[in-house]
Amino acid sequence: MENNYCPVTLRKIALIGNPNSGKSTLFNALTGLHQKTGNFPGVTVDKKTGTAHRRINKQDYEFFYVDLPGTYSLYPKSPDEEVATHVITDEKNPDHPEIVLIVADAMNLKRSLFLAGQIIDMNIPCVLAMNMIDEAEKAGLHIDANRLSNRLGIPVVAVSARDKTGIDVLENILAEEVQEPAFRFIDPSSIAPGAVKILKTENAAMKDYQALHLAHILYERDEKWREKLNAVGFSPSGAQAEESLIRYGVIAQHLEECVGNEKAERPLLTKKIDKWLTHKIWGYVIFIVMMTMVFQSIFYLAKYPMNWITFGFSYLQQWCSAHLPAGILSDLFTNGILAGLSGVVVFVPQIALLFFFIALLEDSGYMARVSFILDKLMRRIGLHGRSVIPLVSGMACAVPAIMSTRTISNWKERIITIMVTPFMSCSARLPVYVLLISLIIPNRIVFGIFQLQGLALMAMYLLGFFTAIISAWVLSLIIRAKGKSWFIMELPVYRMPKWSNVFYVIFEKVKVFLFDAGKVIMAISIVLWVLTSFGPGEEFQKTQTLIDALKQSPPEFPITTTDDPKQLHEFRRAYIVDSAAWSNSIKQEESKKLELSYAGHLGKFIEPAIKPLGYDWKMGVALITSLAAREVFVGTMSTIYGTVDLQTRMKKEKDPVTGKPVYTLATGISLMLFYAFALQCMSTIAVVRRETKSWKWPLIQFTYMGILAYLASLITYQLLK
């Protein structure tokens, strides 16, 4: 019997290329939805991997791709570039590939060939994919791929990842046994012969450029080797400068021989649009208008699906309460797990919308212009041109805003952006501000046209913005970074966004949020459910028993045979009054239960600490429960006071000792400042942990924002009381 078994051949391939070379687009074209996002070992840099199964020439292949961070050379200037360099140059790295797929922008072949030449000299089997070949041809470039392949000594394939042109040819080449480069790009031994010689005496199998590259690393990290290399006249900066001159000389020869028209003309439409979008005045104006439109769209479009999600979970909670057997497990599922799950899913519309717009701006080429015009301005306060997008997005929600900081390549500028973005007034603060402003600010018109309460609300948003700016400047003085900030960018031509790429971005971001941040949110929700559902002593149990009894005896509409409209109206009125009294009784007992719960005890325990801020134990409970999310403050106060007319009830609240109103101007402003500065959002904490791959930064962030909130509230209350 014939054995038809045919083993699958595995190919491990790493994609490397300059930023904006279309590397991620090619990665998406090669892997589709078969992607995973993790992190490279020991660093906070995302690692995207993907697989593809192909049958080529009656043989099954499994391609395993690693999408490395964008880099301009193998001399890294940022943590992301260090990761890409280590994977390529260190054979012991677990991600070191069998084949390197160099992605070059055909429109900027000169810049891309610099990195390609370094990889060739590393003597690693590699293939050059000239991406965006269609746009290069439209711009008048005629690149002879076969001749370039002969000059470089490696396979060269012309592809267009956006249109998936040339992908089949590329996969056929990757399926073959890709050989080491046929010859060297340059002669590294002529640059630093002494350094190359002493390193090759340690390892004779080492190639010349591997030895030269290792000399740079050892010079920086090892004192003994630095002395040895100094002794042979090795200078890292001098060697790097000489290497660059030699490489660009070789690149110029290759381009002259292989490219029909070396200098591509930028499309006329791109030139015309850039005159406005990168203008020193109109560029800013257009950006502000565009961001306003994006922000308004996120704010208004997301509220509809968010309301649907909230309504759906509310209905599901009610259904579970009515149909599941009474007991602790049902209560945990209904009021703990479902409540926590709704807190995760409700943010999905905002996240999807934000990344939809970001993907559109990125894919069209506009985001590169935004970074270009704002980089100089933002750099003065320690931020990056790309920090603008997360800061503006933070006014809708800090969760997707922090996730969008991944577009910032510099570690220090990204960390500062992550740390200050939660100061921006998000939509979760809005119900808290609206409630407190309505309690302490008179509802009257000032200066003829402005509503005083509206001005107070605007002041809170401006306070958040300026606090973020000042904090960024302070953090830029404190945080030290090894790598310097660089801003090198080739402005891409404008093009229509590729909808499949937009879909990939949205899918990936939503998946990461649901499965990574969601786990932490669920855990904290269950802890909060335990604290509010249980309490010490018999009084708590008696209150719980009374609540259960009340729920089992709702008022019933009287059975009657009368047709008299007047009598029926009286019956209905009495039923409504009885139902309201029954509902209020339950709310009052639930308020009492909350006071007797562990959360209530915790509120009274912290009361001495929050008393100087003007808060009582009820506000203390709301502060604890709103650790989950700021808007929980309003719901908690409604539960404590046991009424739906919360504003009226809070206005009537009197201090049991002084007999004066509890919610004075001093208390109200103190509370608003606390919520303006404190990190009362576990979703944000979870996402910061996820983005920084460490609990260190969210803990620092939670602590310094908490201290700032406490001091600002304390000083304000003591001055105004």
XYZ file of C-alpha atoms in Angstrom, residues 57 78 94 119 246-247 349 396 423 521 540 552 585:
13
model
C 4.214 22.161 -5.896
C 14.985 53.147 20.416
C 14.257 32.457 20.427
C 21.364 42.211 6.675
C 30.576 53.293 1.814
C 27.101 51.770 1.840
C -17.938 50.881 20.614
C -13.772 60.453 25.196
C -5.881 63.641 33.378
C -11.754 44.217 35.270
C -26.555 42.623 58.286
C -41.291 38.374 47.752
C -38.741 50.469 51.307
